[in-house]
Amino acid sequence: MNNKGGEGFQLHGGTVDCVSGDYNHNLAYTCHNGSIRSSLLGCNVMLVDHNPGDGGFCVVPGSHKSNFKMPEGMVDGIDHSEYIQQPATKAGDVVLFSEGTVHGAMGWQSDIQRRCALYRFAPATCGYGRSYFSPDGVGGATTTPSSSCTWPLKFYNDLNDAQLAVLEPPYANRLDRPNIREDGSVEITQRSDRKRQHDKEVFKTKYF
């Protein structure tokens, strides 16, 4: 949310961090053997029009493939501003972008208050945020949401198995994770009986 004259903020993100030049696996974008993977997907829902020159969300196209940090002055928009683009959008439009793409916000110039809603989506086995777990750090939507998951209980009302699987906290696929098939059905991915029995005998717990 910004009023006219509100400041923007620096460019940030990138598979290669735009300031340090370090590889950032938490945001990484990769394309291998025809499959595109993104460690964190941004979903920006525009609640008002963002006309050309209004400011707001901006991006450096192609930076998700960069292998180098940005030149001096670029993260503040002082230099090389010709490579920084503000997409024109209408209220209701959705901008999907890999967080491995360098992005930020320009100062807001419109008389209309800037409003947008930003959501982030990570692969099921990765955790970017921390709201999935209760303080004891266990559980998920398909176990006992009333005691083990911090999502409000009403989130689970009338959900099918595939929708419940989406609300699971992050953990490895092979640890009894419900995985959604292309037809919308759910398959529980498990380790072998021998490995599961080993954990019970050695670690005295169901999961390592």
Short mmCIF file of C-alpha atoms in Angstrom, two decimals:
data_model
loop_
_atom_site.label_atom_id
_atom_site.label_comp_id
_atom_site.label_asym_id
_atom_site.label_seq_id
_atom_site.Cartn_x
_atom_site.Cartn_y
_atom_site.Cartn_z
CA MET A 1 0.00 0.00 0.00
CA ASN A 2 1.41 3.40 -1.05
CA ASN A 3 0.09 6.93 -1.30
CA LYS A 4 1.28 9.37 -3.94
CA GLY A 5 4.90 10.29 -3.29
CA GLY A 6 5.54 7.09 -1.34
CA GLU A 7 9.06 5.74 -1.66
CA GLY A 8 9.91 2.60 -3.56
CA PHE A 9 12.50 0.13 -2.36
CA GLN A 10 15.74 -1.33 -3.64
CA LEU A 11 16.02 -4.05 -6.18
CA HIS A 12 16.55 -7.40 -4.47
CA GLY A 13 16.39 -11.12 -5.05
CA GLY A 14 17.97 -13.05 -7.86
CA THR A 15 19.19 -16.61 -8.30
CA VAL A 16 22.55 -14.90 -7.97
CA ASP A 17 22.07 -12.26 -5.27
CA CYS A 18 22.07 -8.90 -7.04
CA VAL A 19 24.20 -7.24 -4.32
CA SER A 20 26.61 -9.89 -3.04
CA GLY A 21 26.85 -12.06 -6.13
CA ASP A 22 26.35 -15.18 -3.99
CA TYR A 23 24.25 -18.05 -5.27
CA ASN A 24 20.89 -18.01 -3.45
CA HIS A 25 19.40 -21.51 -3.34
CA ASN A 26 16.35 -20.21 -1.45
CA LEU A 27 15.24 -18.24 -4.52
CA ALA A 28 16.91 -20.20 -7.30
CA TYR A 29 15.46 -20.57 -10.79
CA THR A 30 16.69 -23.48 -12.91
CA CYS A 31 15.85 -25.00 -16.27
CA HIS A 32 17.20 -28.49 -16.84
CA ASN A 33 16.29 -31.03 -19.52
CA GLY A 34 13.15 -29.09 -20.42
CA SER A 35 11.85 -28.74 -16.86
CA ILE A 36 11.64 -25.31 -15.21
CA ARG A 37 11.89 -25.15 -11.42
CA SER A 38 11.60 -22.18 -9.11
CA SER A 39 12.38 -22.32 -5.38
CA LEU A 40 9.99 -19.44 -4.70
CA LEU A 41 7.21 -18.14 -6.93
CA GLY A 42 5.83 -14.64 -6.39
CA CYS A 43 2.15 -13.98 -7.11
CA ASN A 44 1.33 -10.26 -7.10
CA VAL A 45 -2.42 -9.54 -7.28
CA MET A 46 -2.98 -5.98 -8.44
CA LEU A 47 -5.92 -4.36 -6.66
CA VAL A 48 -5.72 -1.03 -8.54
CA ASP A 49 -4.50 0.02 -11.98
CA HIS A 50 -0.75 0.43 -12.39
CA ASN A 51 -0.45 2.59 -15.50
CA PRO A 52 2.85 3.30 -17.28
CA GLY A 53 4.85 5.73 -15.15
CA ASP A 54 2.77 5.16 -12.00
CA GLY A 55 5.56 3.25 -10.29
CA GLY A 56 5.15 0.29 -7.98
CA PHE A 57 6.32 -3.22 -8.82
CA CYS A 58 9.31 -3.32 -11.13
CA VAL A 59 11.54 -6.05 -12.48
CA VAL A 60 14.78 -6.64 -14.39
CA PRO A 61 13.71 -8.99 -17.21
CA GLY A 62 16.00 -11.96 -17.72
CA SER A 63 17.84 -11.49 -14.42
CA HIS A 64 16.69 -14.92 -13.23
CA LYS A 65 19.37 -16.33 -15.55
CA SER A 66 22.14 -13.97 -14.44
CA ASN A 67 25.48 -15.29 -13.20
CA PHE A 68 26.77 -11.97 -11.88
CA LYS A 69 25.79 -9.36 -9.32
CA MET A 70 24.47 -6.01 -10.50
CA PRO A 71 26.70 -3.05 -11.39
CA GLU A 72 27.17 -0.34 -8.78
CA GLY A 73 24.19 2.00 -8.51
CA MET A 74 21.69 -0.26 -10.23
CA VAL A 75 19.96 -1.64 -7.11
CA ASP A 76 18.96 1.93 -6.18
CA GLY A 77 17.82 2.75 -9.72
CA ILE A 78 20.49 5.42 -10.09
CA ASP A 79 22.33 3.76 -12.95
CA HIS A 80 21.21 1.45 -15.75
CA SER A 81 17.56 2.33 -15.13
CA GLU A 82 16.78 1.50 -18.76
CA TYR A 83 16.93 -2.18 -17.79
CA ILE A 84 14.39 -1.81 -14.98
CA GLN A 85 10.79 -2.15 -16.14
CA GLN A 86 7.49 -1.37 -14.45
CA PRO A 87 4.79 -3.60 -15.96
CA ALA A 88 1.51 -1.80 -16.73
CA THR A 89 -1.38 -3.72 -15.16
CA LYS A 90 -5.09 -3.33 -14.48
CA ALA A 91 -6.96 -4.02 -11.27
CA GLY A 92 -7.46 -7.77 -11.10
CA ASP A 93 -4.35 -8.62 -13.07
CA VAL A 94 -1.91 -11.09 -11.54
CA VAL A 95 1.86 -10.89 -12.05
CA LEU A 96 3.63 -14.23 -11.59
CA PHE A 97 7.40 -14.08 -11.22
CA SER A 98 10.23 -16.21 -9.95
CA GLU A 99 11.83 -14.66 -6.87
CA GLY A 100 15.02 -15.62 -8.68
CA THR A 101 14.27 -12.59 -10.87
CA VAL A 102 15.59 -9.29 -9.50
CA HIS A 103 12.66 -7.06 -8.58
CA GLY A 104 11.65 -4.13 -6.38
CA ALA A 105 9.33 -1.14 -6.38
CA MET A 106 9.50 2.34 -7.87
CA GLY A 107 8.18 5.40 -6.06
CA TRP A 108 4.40 5.75 -6.41
CA GLN A 109 3.26 8.64 -8.62
CA SER A 110 -0.48 8.07 -9.08
CA ASP A 111 -3.19 9.99 -7.20
CA ILE A 112 -4.87 6.62 -6.51
CA GLN A 113 -3.55 4.74 -3.50
CA ARG A 114 -1.44 1.79 -4.57
CA ARG A 115 -2.79 -1.53 -3.35
CA CYS A 116 -1.72 -5.06 -4.11
CA ALA A 117 -1.64 -8.46 -2.39
CA LEU A 118 1.57 -10.50 -2.57
CA TYR A 119 1.55 -14.25 -2.14
CA ARG A 120 4.53 -16.61 -2.30
CA PHE A 121 4.57 -20.29 -3.21
CA ALA A 122 7.44 -22.69 -2.56
CA PRO A 123 7.86 -26.36 -3.53
CA ALA A 124 6.25 -28.78 -1.11
CA THR A 125 9.60 -29.88 0.28
CA CYS A 126 10.88 -26.35 0.99
CA GLY A 127 9.90 -23.90 3.68
CA TYR A 128 10.37 -20.16 3.11
CA GLY A 129 7.98 -18.96 5.79
CA ARG A 130 7.34 -20.33 9.28
CA SER A 131 3.55 -20.17 9.65
CA TYR A 132 3.09 -23.83 8.72
CA PHE A 133 4.01 -25.19 12.12
CA SER A 134 2.71 -24.94 15.64
CA PRO A 135 5.29 -24.02 18.31
CA ASP A 136 6.28 -27.67 18.73
CA GLY A 137 7.14 -27.83 15.03
CA VAL A 138 5.14 -30.91 14.10
CA GLY A 139 2.07 -31.92 12.18
CA GLY A 140 0.18 -30.86 9.11
CA ALA A 141 -3.20 -30.51 7.49
CA THR A 142 -3.80 -34.22 6.89
CA THR A 143 -2.94 -35.21 10.50
CA THR A 144 -4.63 -33.28 13.30
CA PRO A 145 -5.00 -29.64 12.25
CA SER A 146 -6.67 -28.69 15.52
CA SER A 147 -3.47 -29.35 17.46
CA SER A 148 -0.55 -29.51 15.07
CA CYS A 149 -1.01 -26.84 12.42
CA THR A 150 -1.42 -23.12 12.84
CA TRP A 151 -3.69 -22.56 9.84
CA PRO A 152 -7.16 -21.46 11.06
CA LEU A 153 -9.44 -24.49 11.33
CA LYS A 154 -11.97 -22.99 8.92
CA PHE A 155 -9.34 -23.30 6.17
CA TYR A 156 -9.97 -27.06 6.19
CA ASN A 157 -13.74 -26.96 5.86
CA ASP A 158 -15.06 -28.95 2.88
CA LEU A 159 -11.60 -29.51 1.36
CA ASN A 160 -10.90 -32.64 -0.68
CA ASP A 161 -7.72 -34.71 -0.30
CA ALA A 162 -5.83 -32.78 -2.99
CA GLN A 163 -6.67 -29.43 -1.42
CA LEU A 164 -5.63 -30.70 2.01
CA ALA A 165 -2.33 -31.86 0.50
CA VAL A 166 -1.59 -28.29 -0.62
CA LEU A 167 -1.84 -27.11 3.01
CA GLU A 168 0.68 -29.66 4.27
CA PRO A 169 3.82 -28.17 5.87
CA PRO A 170 7.14 -28.71 4.05
CA TYR A 171 8.86 -32.07 4.42
CA ALA A 172 10.42 -34.65 2.10
CA ASN A 173 8.18 -36.49 -0.34
CA ARG A 174 9.17 -39.93 0.92
CA LEU A 175 7.99 -39.27 4.49
CA ASP A 176 4.35 -40.23 3.90
CA ARG A 177 3.68 -37.06 1.97
CA PRO A 178 0.40 -36.83 0.03
CA ASN A 179 1.36 -36.02 -3.57
CA ILE A 180 -1.19 -34.84 -6.10
CA ARG A 181 -1.38 -36.78 -9.37
CA GLU A 182 -2.19 -35.09 -12.68
CA ASP A 183 -5.77 -36.37 -12.48
CA GLY A 184 -6.24 -34.67 -9.10
CA SER A 185 -6.10 -37.82 -7.00
CA VAL A 186 -3.65 -38.15 -4.12
CA GLU A 187 -0.92 -40.73 -3.63
CA ILE A 188 0.91 -41.19 -0.32
CA THR A 189 4.65 -41.50 -0.96
CA GLN A 190 6.27 -43.86 1.53
CA ARG A 191 9.61 -45.45 2.27
CA SER A 192 9.91 -49.23 2.35
CA ASP A 193 8.50 -51.16 5.29
CA ARG A 194 12.06 -52.11 6.26
CA LYS A 195 13.21 -48.47 6.52
CA ARG A 196 10.14 -47.44 8.46
CA GLN A 197 10.61 -50.28 10.89
CA HIS A 198 14.29 -49.33 11.26
CA ASP A 199 13.36 -45.80 12.41
CA LYS A 200 10.94 -47.14 14.99
CA GLU A 201 13.52 -49.52 16.41
CA VAL A 202 16.57 -47.23 16.30
CA PHE A 203 15.15 -43.72 16.81
CA LYS A 204 11.98 -44.74 18.68
CA THR A 205 10.01 -42.37 16.49
CA LYS A 206 7.87 -42.72 13.40
CA TYR A 207 9.97 -40.22 11.42
CA PHE A 208 13.62 -39.27 11.58
#
